[in-house]
Amino acid sequence: MLSRKQTPGVVSNQQCDTYAWFSQRAWVEIDLGALSYNVQQLVQFLSPRTQLMAVVKADAYGHGAVTVAQTVLQSGASWLGVATVPEAIQLREGGIKAPIVILGATHTPEQIHAIAHWKLQPTLCSPKQALVFSNILEEMNYGSPVPVHIKLDTGMSRLGTNWQQAGEFVQLVQRLPHLAIASIYSHLATADSFDTTVMKEQHRRFEEAIAHIKAMGIQPPCLHLANSAAALTDRSLHYDIIRAGLAIYGLYPAPHLQNVIDLKPVLQLNARITQVKTISPGTGVSYNHQFIAPRELRLAVVGIGYADGVPRNLSNKMQALIRGQRVSQIGTITMDQLMLDVSAIPNVQEGEVVTLLGEQGNEQISADDWAEQLNTISWEILCGFKHRLPRVAVM
Ligand SMILES: *Cc1c(COP(=O)(O)O)cnc(C)c1O
């Protein structure tokens, strides 16, 4: 494990202890201290009856699932949420023992065998799926009941049984052998918007469904509804578990939620300068000469490109940090390389570290800045870094 201050020079990752600077052209730095801090901030914000499910799907939003899972479990999270069976198996193979809920749908015999074998907890979205599970577990002659999470659709129109049929669905699952209801949950469609009208209606529908289930004489063991945005918006949405993804990675789901708790971005994107040169006025830069030098300038070539996950649509629109100063990216971003105008920084050297996302000194470039430029959301930016970039954990 490296301290962030030690990073220049030699970088280590999981495969290899030491890399000469030239072999580590670009990397994603994961600040486990910040990750732990964010989890602690969230846990402190919750009432003692509410547990934290850390959502680590999509390789922990690009941060590296096993390392993230280990850290969040040590810092106060009790559950892990993933999207797929292979994501869950990766965690189990990495030694993770905590309960893992598969938030996506699973249907096939292979998936159900794996769920039983690896002691995973599936989401059940429909009576049909519940019957398939029960039948396959029966065929397997599987001993202990599999904990299942009942998904209700209260207005997202994605996975789940319509909230108005919740009672019948829950009753069916309760009567099926080999299944034990571990929780009943739903997902909110508009929790990050300033207008809470739709979210309140979904909350009302969830309450109505739960009331119906209770009226049938069934006591739901555990309820959950909130993602990061909902958790930061309204405590009445917390129930027994909150399912937080974005917030544990240190980003706010919306600008109006920035003052609720303090969060620190976990991911930093770094690359090294591979060549520095001076170009004369009128010189075109990169493919199609989408940038023409207006004056003589110092140009730095950096070893990172769109094949690493720096979106080509940021060409001529993004900035980077060198020695704590902002510089502009110039010309089209290419597959493996991009160029910066470093004229303002004296004597820039090959091998120096450039931060494309993250903090240097008093300057910061966040995934929100990229998302705004690209007309998307920070979730997509975080998930976009390819595995050509090693994930380097720092404290
Ligand atoms: C991805 C996901 C979450 C986490 O959402 P964030 O907005 O990142 O907190 C929670 N619940 C479900 C069902 C999800 O799919």
Short mmCIF file of C-alpha atoms and ligand atoms in Angstrom, two decimals:
data_model
loop_
_atom_site.label_atom_id
_atom_site.label_comp_id
_atom_site.label_asym_id
_atom_site.label_seq_id
_atom_site.Cartn_x
_atom_site.Cartn_y
_atom_site.Cartn_z
CA MET A 1 0.00 0.00 0.00
CA LEU A 2 1.36 3.40 -0.92
CA SER A 3 0.76 6.75 0.62
CA ARG A 4 -0.47 9.16 -2.04
CA LYS A 5 2.55 11.39 -1.34
CA GLN A 6 4.90 8.58 -2.37
CA THR A 7 3.25 7.89 -5.70
CA PRO A 8 5.63 9.60 -8.14
CA GLY A 9 8.60 7.52 -9.08
CA VAL A 10 7.46 3.96 -8.62
CA VAL A 11 3.93 2.64 -8.44
CA SER A 12 2.82 -0.76 -7.25
CA ASN A 13 -0.30 -2.72 -8.08
CA GLN A 14 -1.65 -6.15 -7.33
CA GLN A 15 0.25 -7.96 -10.07
CA CYS A 16 3.64 -6.46 -9.52
CA ASP A 17 5.39 -4.78 -6.63
CA THR A 18 7.44 -2.25 -8.49
CA TYR A 19 7.10 -0.69 -11.90
CA ALA A 20 9.62 1.58 -13.48
CA TRP A 21 7.83 4.85 -14.24
CA PHE A 22 7.75 4.22 -17.98
CA SER A 23 5.87 0.93 -17.62
CA GLN A 24 3.13 2.62 -15.59
CA ARG A 25 1.89 5.07 -18.18
CA ALA A 26 -1.52 5.59 -16.57
CA TRP A 27 -3.44 4.25 -13.60
CA VAL A 28 -6.52 4.66 -11.43
CA GLU A 29 -5.68 5.45 -7.83
CA ILE A 30 -8.16 4.27 -5.20
CA ASP A 31 -7.99 6.11 -1.90
CA LEU A 32 -9.06 3.52 0.68
CA GLY A 33 -8.87 6.14 3.43
CA ALA A 34 -11.49 8.23 1.63
CA LEU A 35 -13.63 5.14 1.00
CA SER A 36 -13.54 4.20 4.66
CA TYR A 37 -14.31 7.81 5.63
CA ASN A 38 -17.37 7.94 3.36
CA VAL A 39 -18.75 4.69 4.76
CA GLN A 40 -18.25 5.96 8.30
CA GLN A 41 -19.96 9.27 7.46
CA LEU A 42 -22.95 7.38 6.05
CA VAL A 43 -23.17 4.95 8.97
CA GLN A 44 -23.05 7.83 11.47
CA PHE A 45 -25.83 9.54 9.54
CA LEU A 46 -28.10 6.47 9.80
CA SER A 47 -30.10 5.58 12.86
CA PRO A 48 -28.82 2.47 14.68
CA ARG A 49 -31.66 0.33 13.30
CA THR A 50 -30.60 0.96 9.68
CA GLN A 51 -27.80 -1.07 8.11
CA LEU A 52 -25.68 -0.11 5.12
CA MET A 53 -25.59 -2.21 1.95
CA ALA A 54 -22.58 -1.09 -0.08
CA VAL A 55 -23.41 -1.44 -3.76
CA VAL A 56 -20.28 -2.82 -5.45
CA LYS A 57 -21.72 -3.81 -8.84
CA ALA A 58 -19.77 -3.09 -12.03
CA ASP A 59 -16.45 -3.79 -10.27
CA ALA A 60 -17.43 -1.35 -7.50
CA TYR A 61 -18.25 1.40 -10.00
CA GLY A 62 -14.84 0.85 -11.56
CA HIS A 63 -12.94 1.04 -8.25
CA GLY A 64 -12.08 -2.69 -7.93
CA ALA A 65 -14.71 -4.86 -6.25
CA VAL A 66 -12.70 -7.08 -3.88
CA THR A 67 -10.55 -4.31 -2.39
CA VAL A 68 -13.56 -2.03 -2.05
CA ALA A 69 -15.65 -4.80 -0.44
CA GLN A 70 -12.95 -5.56 2.12
CA THR A 71 -12.63 -1.89 3.06
CA VAL A 72 -16.34 -1.07 3.27
CA LEU A 73 -17.03 -4.15 5.42
CA GLN A 74 -14.25 -3.10 7.80
CA SER A 75 -15.68 0.41 7.93
CA GLY A 76 -19.28 -0.35 8.88
CA ALA A 77 -21.16 -1.78 5.89
CA SER A 78 -23.04 -5.04 6.61
CA TRP A 79 -24.28 -6.08 3.18
CA LEU A 80 -22.93 -6.04 -0.37
CA GLY A 81 -25.04 -5.51 -3.48
CA VAL A 82 -24.00 -6.64 -6.97
CA ALA A 83 -25.80 -6.87 -10.32
CA THR A 84 -24.80 -10.33 -11.53
CA VAL A 85 -23.81 -13.81 -10.35
CA PRO A 86 -20.22 -13.59 -11.70
CA GLU A 87 -19.75 -10.32 -9.78
CA ALA A 88 -20.81 -12.10 -6.59
CA ILE A 89 -18.57 -15.11 -7.27
CA GLN A 90 -15.61 -12.79 -7.76
CA LEU A 91 -16.21 -11.46 -4.23
CA ARG A 92 -16.55 -14.94 -2.73
CA GLU A 93 -13.36 -16.07 -4.52
CA GLY A 94 -11.71 -12.96 -3.08
CA GLY A 95 -12.53 -14.25 0.40
CA ILE A 96 -15.58 -12.07 1.15
CA LYS A 97 -17.95 -13.78 3.61
CA ALA A 98 -20.58 -11.03 4.07
CA PRO A 99 -24.14 -11.44 2.72
CA ILE A 100 -24.22 -10.61 -1.00
CA VAL A 101 -27.51 -9.62 -2.65
CA ILE A 102 -27.81 -9.95 -6.41
CA LEU A 103 -29.83 -6.90 -7.41
CA GLY A 104 -30.31 -8.05 -11.01
CA ALA A 105 -32.58 -10.84 -12.24
CA THR A 106 -31.47 -14.49 -12.32
CA HIS A 107 -33.40 -17.34 -13.96
CA THR A 108 -31.25 -20.10 -15.38
CA PRO A 109 -30.40 -23.39 -13.67
CA GLU A 110 -26.70 -22.48 -13.88
CA GLN A 111 -27.32 -19.19 -12.06
CA ILE A 112 -29.46 -20.88 -9.42
CA HIS A 113 -26.87 -23.62 -8.84
CA ALA A 114 -24.19 -20.95 -8.42
CA ILE A 115 -26.40 -18.97 -6.01
CA ALA A 116 -26.87 -22.04 -3.84
CA HIS A 117 -23.23 -23.12 -4.06
CA TRP A 118 -21.75 -19.71 -3.23
CA LYS A 119 -24.43 -18.81 -0.67
CA LEU A 120 -25.66 -15.74 -2.55
CA GLN A 121 -29.00 -14.00 -2.07
CA PRO A 122 -31.06 -13.47 -5.23
CA THR A 123 -33.72 -10.90 -6.00
CA LEU A 124 -37.09 -12.40 -6.89
CA CYS A 125 -39.02 -10.22 -9.30
CA SER A 126 -42.05 -12.28 -10.28
CA PRO A 127 -44.13 -15.32 -9.24
CA LYS A 128 -42.83 -17.16 -12.32
CA GLN A 129 -39.21 -16.64 -11.28
CA ALA A 130 -40.02 -17.73 -7.72
CA LEU A 131 -41.48 -21.00 -9.04
CA VAL A 132 -38.41 -21.63 -11.21
CA PHE A 133 -36.16 -21.13 -8.18
CA SER A 134 -38.21 -23.38 -5.97
CA ASN A 135 -38.38 -26.15 -8.60
CA ILE A 136 -34.67 -26.12 -9.34
CA LEU A 137 -33.75 -26.11 -5.65
CA GLU A 138 -36.16 -29.02 -5.20
CA GLU A 139 -34.46 -30.94 -8.05
CA MET A 140 -31.10 -30.22 -6.46
CA ASN A 141 -32.52 -31.51 -3.19
CA TYR A 142 -31.00 -28.39 -1.65
CA GLY A 143 -31.04 -28.50 2.14
CA SER A 144 -31.26 -25.09 3.80
CA PRO A 145 -33.66 -22.45 2.44
CA VAL A 146 -32.13 -19.77 0.18
CA PRO A 147 -32.64 -16.21 1.49
CA VAL A 148 -34.47 -14.22 -1.21
CA HIS A 149 -35.23 -10.54 -1.62
CA ILE A 150 -38.66 -9.71 -2.98
CA LYS A 151 -38.61 -6.84 -5.49
CA LEU A 152 -41.64 -4.61 -5.93
CA ASP A 153 -42.11 -2.17 -8.79
CA THR A 154 -43.52 1.01 -7.26
CA GLY A 155 -42.88 3.26 -10.26
CA MET A 156 -39.42 2.64 -11.71
CA SER A 157 -40.91 0.28 -14.32
CA ARG A 158 -37.81 -1.88 -14.21
CA LEU A 159 -37.55 -5.13 -12.22
CA GLY A 160 -40.21 -6.22 -9.78
CA THR A 161 -43.82 -7.20 -9.32
CA ASN A 162 -46.33 -4.37 -9.46
CA TRP A 163 -46.88 -3.05 -5.90
CA GLN A 164 -50.60 -3.75 -6.16
CA GLN A 165 -49.87 -7.50 -6.46
CA ALA A 166 -47.35 -7.51 -3.59
CA GLY A 167 -49.56 -9.43 -1.15
CA GLU A 168 -50.21 -12.38 -3.46
CA PHE A 169 -46.56 -12.49 -4.55
CA VAL A 170 -45.22 -12.52 -1.00
CA GLN A 171 -47.77 -15.14 0.02
CA LEU A 172 -46.72 -17.39 -2.87
CA VAL A 173 -43.01 -17.13 -2.03
CA GLN A 174 -43.74 -17.79 1.62
CA ARG A 175 -45.51 -21.02 0.76
CA LEU A 176 -42.80 -22.28 -1.62
CA PRO A 177 -40.26 -24.72 -0.23
CA HIS A 178 -36.51 -23.89 -0.26
CA LEU A 179 -37.07 -20.11 -0.18
CA ALA A 180 -36.90 -17.83 2.86
CA ILE A 181 -37.94 -14.19 2.48
CA ALA A 182 -34.99 -12.09 3.68
CA SER A 183 -36.36 -8.70 2.64
CA ILE A 184 -38.92 -6.83 0.59
CA TYR A 185 -37.66 -3.89 -1.40
CA SER A 186 -38.26 -1.42 -4.19
CA HIS A 187 -36.17 1.10 -6.14
CA LEU A 188 -36.78 4.82 -6.66
CA ALA A 189 -36.75 6.45 -10.09
CA THR A 190 -36.31 10.12 -9.21
CA ALA A 191 -34.53 10.27 -5.85
CA ASP A 192 -31.82 12.58 -7.23
CA SER A 193 -34.21 15.21 -8.56
CA PHE A 194 -35.06 18.32 -6.57
CA ASP A 195 -38.78 17.73 -7.11
CA THR A 196 -39.84 14.98 -4.71
CA THR A 197 -43.37 14.41 -6.06
CA VAL A 198 -42.70 11.09 -7.83
CA MET A 199 -40.48 9.82 -5.01
CA LYS A 200 -43.20 10.54 -2.47
CA GLU A 201 -45.73 8.65 -4.58
CA GLN A 202 -43.38 5.65 -4.79
CA HIS A 203 -42.90 5.83 -1.01
CA ARG A 204 -46.69 5.88 -0.55
CA ARG A 205 -47.10 2.84 -2.83
CA PHE A 206 -44.38 0.95 -0.95
CA GLU A 207 -46.14 1.71 2.36
CA GLU A 208 -49.46 0.61 0.86
CA ALA A 209 -47.96 -2.69 -0.30
CA ILE A 210 -46.36 -3.34 3.10
CA ALA A 211 -49.65 -2.55 4.86
CA HIS A 212 -51.39 -5.03 2.57
CA ILE A 213 -48.78 -7.73 3.30
CA LYS A 214 -49.13 -7.15 7.05
CA ALA A 215 -52.92 -7.31 6.77
CA MET A 216 -52.49 -10.80 5.30
CA GLY A 217 -50.77 -11.80 8.52
CA ILE A 218 -47.24 -11.77 7.11
CA GLN A 219 -44.60 -9.82 9.01
CA PRO A 220 -41.95 -8.62 6.49
CA PRO A 221 -38.54 -9.34 8.03
CA CYS A 222 -36.67 -6.42 6.53
CA LEU A 223 -37.53 -3.51 4.23
CA HIS A 224 -35.44 -1.25 2.00
CA LEU A 225 -36.08 1.48 -0.53
CA ALA A 226 -33.30 4.09 -0.55
CA ASN A 227 -30.31 4.50 -2.87
CA SER A 228 -27.67 7.16 -2.10
CA ALA A 229 -29.86 10.08 -3.17
CA ALA A 230 -32.91 8.94 -1.20
CA ALA A 231 -30.77 8.22 1.86
CA LEU A 232 -29.46 11.80 1.80
CA THR A 233 -32.91 13.28 1.11
CA ASP A 234 -35.31 11.88 3.69
CA ARG A 235 -34.77 9.71 6.78
CA SER A 236 -38.26 8.23 6.47
CA LEU A 237 -36.93 6.36 3.42
CA HIS A 238 -34.18 4.57 5.35
CA TYR A 239 -36.15 1.57 6.73
CA ASP A 240 -33.87 -1.34 7.72
CA ILE A 241 -31.18 -1.04 5.03
CA ILE A 242 -30.01 1.67 2.64
CA ARG A 243 -28.38 0.58 -0.63
CA ALA A 244 -25.63 3.11 -1.31
CA GLY A 245 -23.37 3.12 -4.33
CA LEU A 246 -22.36 6.58 -5.50
CA ALA A 247 -22.04 8.11 -2.03
CA ILE A 248 -19.53 5.54 -0.80
CA TYR A 249 -17.35 6.47 -3.79
CA GLY A 250 -17.45 10.06 -2.56
CA LEU A 251 -19.72 11.74 -5.08
CA TYR A 252 -23.01 13.50 -4.45
CA PRO A 253 -26.04 12.29 -6.41
CA ALA A 254 -27.22 15.88 -6.91
CA PRO A 255 -25.92 19.41 -6.19
CA HIS A 256 -28.71 20.11 -3.67
CA LEU A 257 -27.54 17.15 -1.53
CA GLN A 258 -23.95 18.40 -1.11
CA ASN A 259 -24.37 19.74 2.40
CA VAL A 260 -26.02 16.71 3.99
CA ILE A 261 -22.84 14.78 4.86
CA ASP A 262 -19.19 15.22 4.01
CA LEU A 263 -17.85 12.89 1.30
CA LYS A 264 -14.42 12.57 -0.33
CA PRO A 265 -13.90 11.32 -3.90
CA VAL A 266 -12.17 7.93 -3.82
CA LEU A 267 -11.00 7.63 -7.43
CA GLN A 268 -8.17 9.59 -8.99
CA LEU A 269 -7.05 9.20 -12.61
CA ASN A 270 -3.36 9.73 -13.27
CA ALA A 271 -1.06 9.41 -16.25
CA ARG A 272 2.49 10.32 -17.11
CA ILE A 273 3.96 12.75 -19.60
CA THR A 274 5.79 10.76 -22.26
CA GLN A 275 7.18 13.58 -24.41
CA VAL A 276 7.46 17.37 -24.29
CA LYS A 277 7.99 19.60 -27.34
CA THR A 278 7.65 23.18 -28.55
CA ILE A 279 5.38 23.86 -31.52
CA SER A 280 5.27 27.04 -33.59
CA PRO A 281 2.20 29.24 -34.26
CA GLY A 282 -0.16 27.68 -36.81
CA THR A 283 0.88 24.09 -36.06
CA GLY A 284 -2.01 21.60 -36.06
CA VAL A 285 -2.33 19.12 -33.17
CA SER A 286 -3.59 15.52 -33.34
CA TYR A 287 -6.02 13.84 -35.79
CA ASN A 288 -7.89 16.18 -38.12
CA HIS A 289 -6.03 19.17 -36.64
CA GLN A 290 -8.97 20.09 -34.43
CA PHE A 291 -6.55 22.39 -32.58
CA ILE A 292 -4.20 24.88 -34.27
CA ALA A 293 -1.58 26.55 -32.06
CA PRO A 294 -2.46 30.28 -31.87
CA ARG A 295 1.11 31.08 -30.72
CA GLU A 296 4.28 29.21 -29.93
CA LEU A 297 3.50 26.72 -27.17
CA ARG A 298 4.92 23.89 -25.11
CA LEU A 299 3.05 20.66 -25.73
CA ALA A 300 3.10 17.59 -23.47
CA VAL A 301 2.06 14.17 -24.75
CA VAL A 302 0.35 12.06 -22.05
CA GLY A 303 0.04 8.26 -22.14
CA ILE A 304 -3.71 7.85 -21.77
CA GLY A 305 -6.54 7.90 -24.29
CA TYR A 306 -10.06 6.82 -25.09
CA ALA A 307 -9.16 3.12 -24.94
CA ASP A 308 -8.48 3.75 -21.25
CA GLY A 309 -11.84 5.44 -20.79
CA VAL A 310 -11.05 9.12 -21.31
CA PRO A 311 -14.06 10.02 -23.50
CA ARG A 312 -13.07 11.29 -26.94
CA ASN A 313 -15.94 13.77 -26.68
CA LEU A 314 -13.88 15.66 -24.08
CA SER A 315 -11.35 16.62 -26.80
CA ASN A 316 -10.44 20.32 -26.48
CA LYS A 317 -12.88 20.59 -23.54
CA MET A 318 -11.03 19.05 -20.61
CA GLN A 319 -8.31 20.15 -18.27
CA ALA A 320 -5.66 18.34 -16.26
CA LEU A 321 -3.52 19.13 -13.23
CA ILE A 322 0.28 19.27 -13.19
CA ARG A 323 2.15 20.47 -10.10
CA GLY A 324 -1.16 21.70 -8.69
CA GLN A 325 -1.90 23.88 -11.73
CA ARG A 326 -4.64 23.57 -14.31
CA VAL A 327 -3.66 23.09 -17.95
CA SER A 328 -5.81 22.63 -21.05
CA GLN A 329 -6.06 19.51 -23.14
CA ILE A 330 -5.58 20.30 -26.86
CA GLY A 331 -6.43 18.45 -30.06
CA THR A 332 -8.40 15.26 -30.53
CA ILE A 333 -8.01 12.65 -27.78
CA THR A 334 -6.57 9.54 -29.44
CA MET A 335 -6.86 5.87 -28.50
CA ASP A 336 -3.82 5.76 -26.24
CA GLN A 337 -2.56 9.32 -25.94
CA LEU A 338 -3.64 12.92 -25.57
CA MET A 339 -1.90 16.28 -25.63
CA LEU A 340 -1.77 19.17 -23.14
CA ASP A 341 -0.72 22.80 -23.47
CA VAL A 342 1.87 23.11 -20.70
CA SER A 343 3.25 26.53 -21.75
CA ALA A 344 2.32 28.05 -18.36
CA ILE A 345 4.41 25.58 -16.38
CA PRO A 346 8.19 26.05 -16.56
CA ASN A 347 10.43 23.19 -17.52
CA VAL A 348 7.88 20.34 -17.56
CA GLN A 349 9.65 16.97 -17.58
CA GLU A 350 8.91 13.66 -19.25
CA GLY A 351 7.76 11.20 -16.59
CA GLU A 352 5.88 13.81 -14.55
CA VAL A 353 2.47 12.80 -13.22
CA VAL A 354 -0.66 14.42 -14.63
CA THR A 355 -3.97 14.15 -12.77
CA LEU A 356 -6.96 14.04 -15.11
CA LEU A 357 -9.56 13.43 -12.38
CA GLY A 358 -8.87 14.16 -8.75
CA GLU A 359 -6.97 16.58 -6.60
CA GLN A 360 -3.57 18.25 -6.70
CA GLY A 361 -2.85 21.02 -4.20
CA ASN A 362 -5.87 23.33 -4.11
CA GLU A 363 -7.17 22.30 -7.52
CA GLN A 364 -9.70 19.57 -8.13
CA ILE A 365 -11.32 18.07 -11.24
CA SER A 366 -14.29 15.87 -10.44
CA ALA A 367 -16.32 13.25 -12.26
CA ASP A 368 -19.16 15.79 -12.03
CA ASP A 369 -17.13 18.21 -14.20
CA TRP A 370 -16.73 15.55 -16.89
CA ALA A 371 -20.36 14.49 -16.58
CA GLU A 372 -21.54 18.05 -17.08
CA GLN A 373 -19.40 18.49 -20.22
CA LEU A 374 -20.66 15.19 -21.63
CA ASN A 375 -24.30 15.65 -20.68
CA THR A 376 -24.30 12.50 -18.59
CA ILE A 377 -24.05 11.52 -14.90
CA SER A 378 -21.04 10.86 -12.68
CA TRP A 379 -22.08 7.19 -12.27
CA GLU A 380 -21.31 6.60 -15.97
CA ILE A 381 -17.96 8.40 -15.73
CA LEU A 382 -16.79 6.23 -12.81
CA CYS A 383 -17.81 3.00 -14.55
CA GLY A 384 -16.07 4.04 -17.77
CA PHE A 385 -12.42 3.34 -16.90
CA LYS A 386 -11.15 0.29 -18.70
CA HIS A 387 -9.14 -2.52 -17.22
CA ARG A 388 -6.04 -1.56 -19.15
CA LEU A 389 -5.62 0.90 -16.26
CA PRO A 390 -4.30 -0.81 -13.13
CA ARG A 391 -6.17 0.02 -9.94
CA VAL A 392 -3.64 1.17 -7.36
CA ALA A 393 -4.82 1.28 -3.76
CA VAL A 394 -3.42 4.08 -1.60
CA MET A 395 -4.25 5.05 1.99
C1 LIG B 1 -27.20 0.55 -8.41
C2 LIG B 1 -28.29 0.41 -7.40
C3 LIG B 1 -28.26 1.12 -6.19
C4 LIG B 1 -27.19 2.15 -5.85
O1 LIG B 1 -27.53 3.41 -6.41
P1 LIG B 1 -26.68 4.73 -6.10
O2 LIG B 1 -27.49 5.80 -6.72
O3 LIG B 1 -25.36 4.57 -6.75
O4 LIG B 1 -26.59 4.85 -4.62
C5 LIG B 1 -29.25 0.87 -5.26
N1 LIG B 1 -30.25 -0.02 -5.54
C6 LIG B 1 -30.31 -0.70 -6.69
C7 LIG B 1 -31.42 -1.65 -6.92
C8 LIG B 1 -29.35 -0.49 -7.67
O5 LIG B 1 -29.43 -1.16 -8.83
#
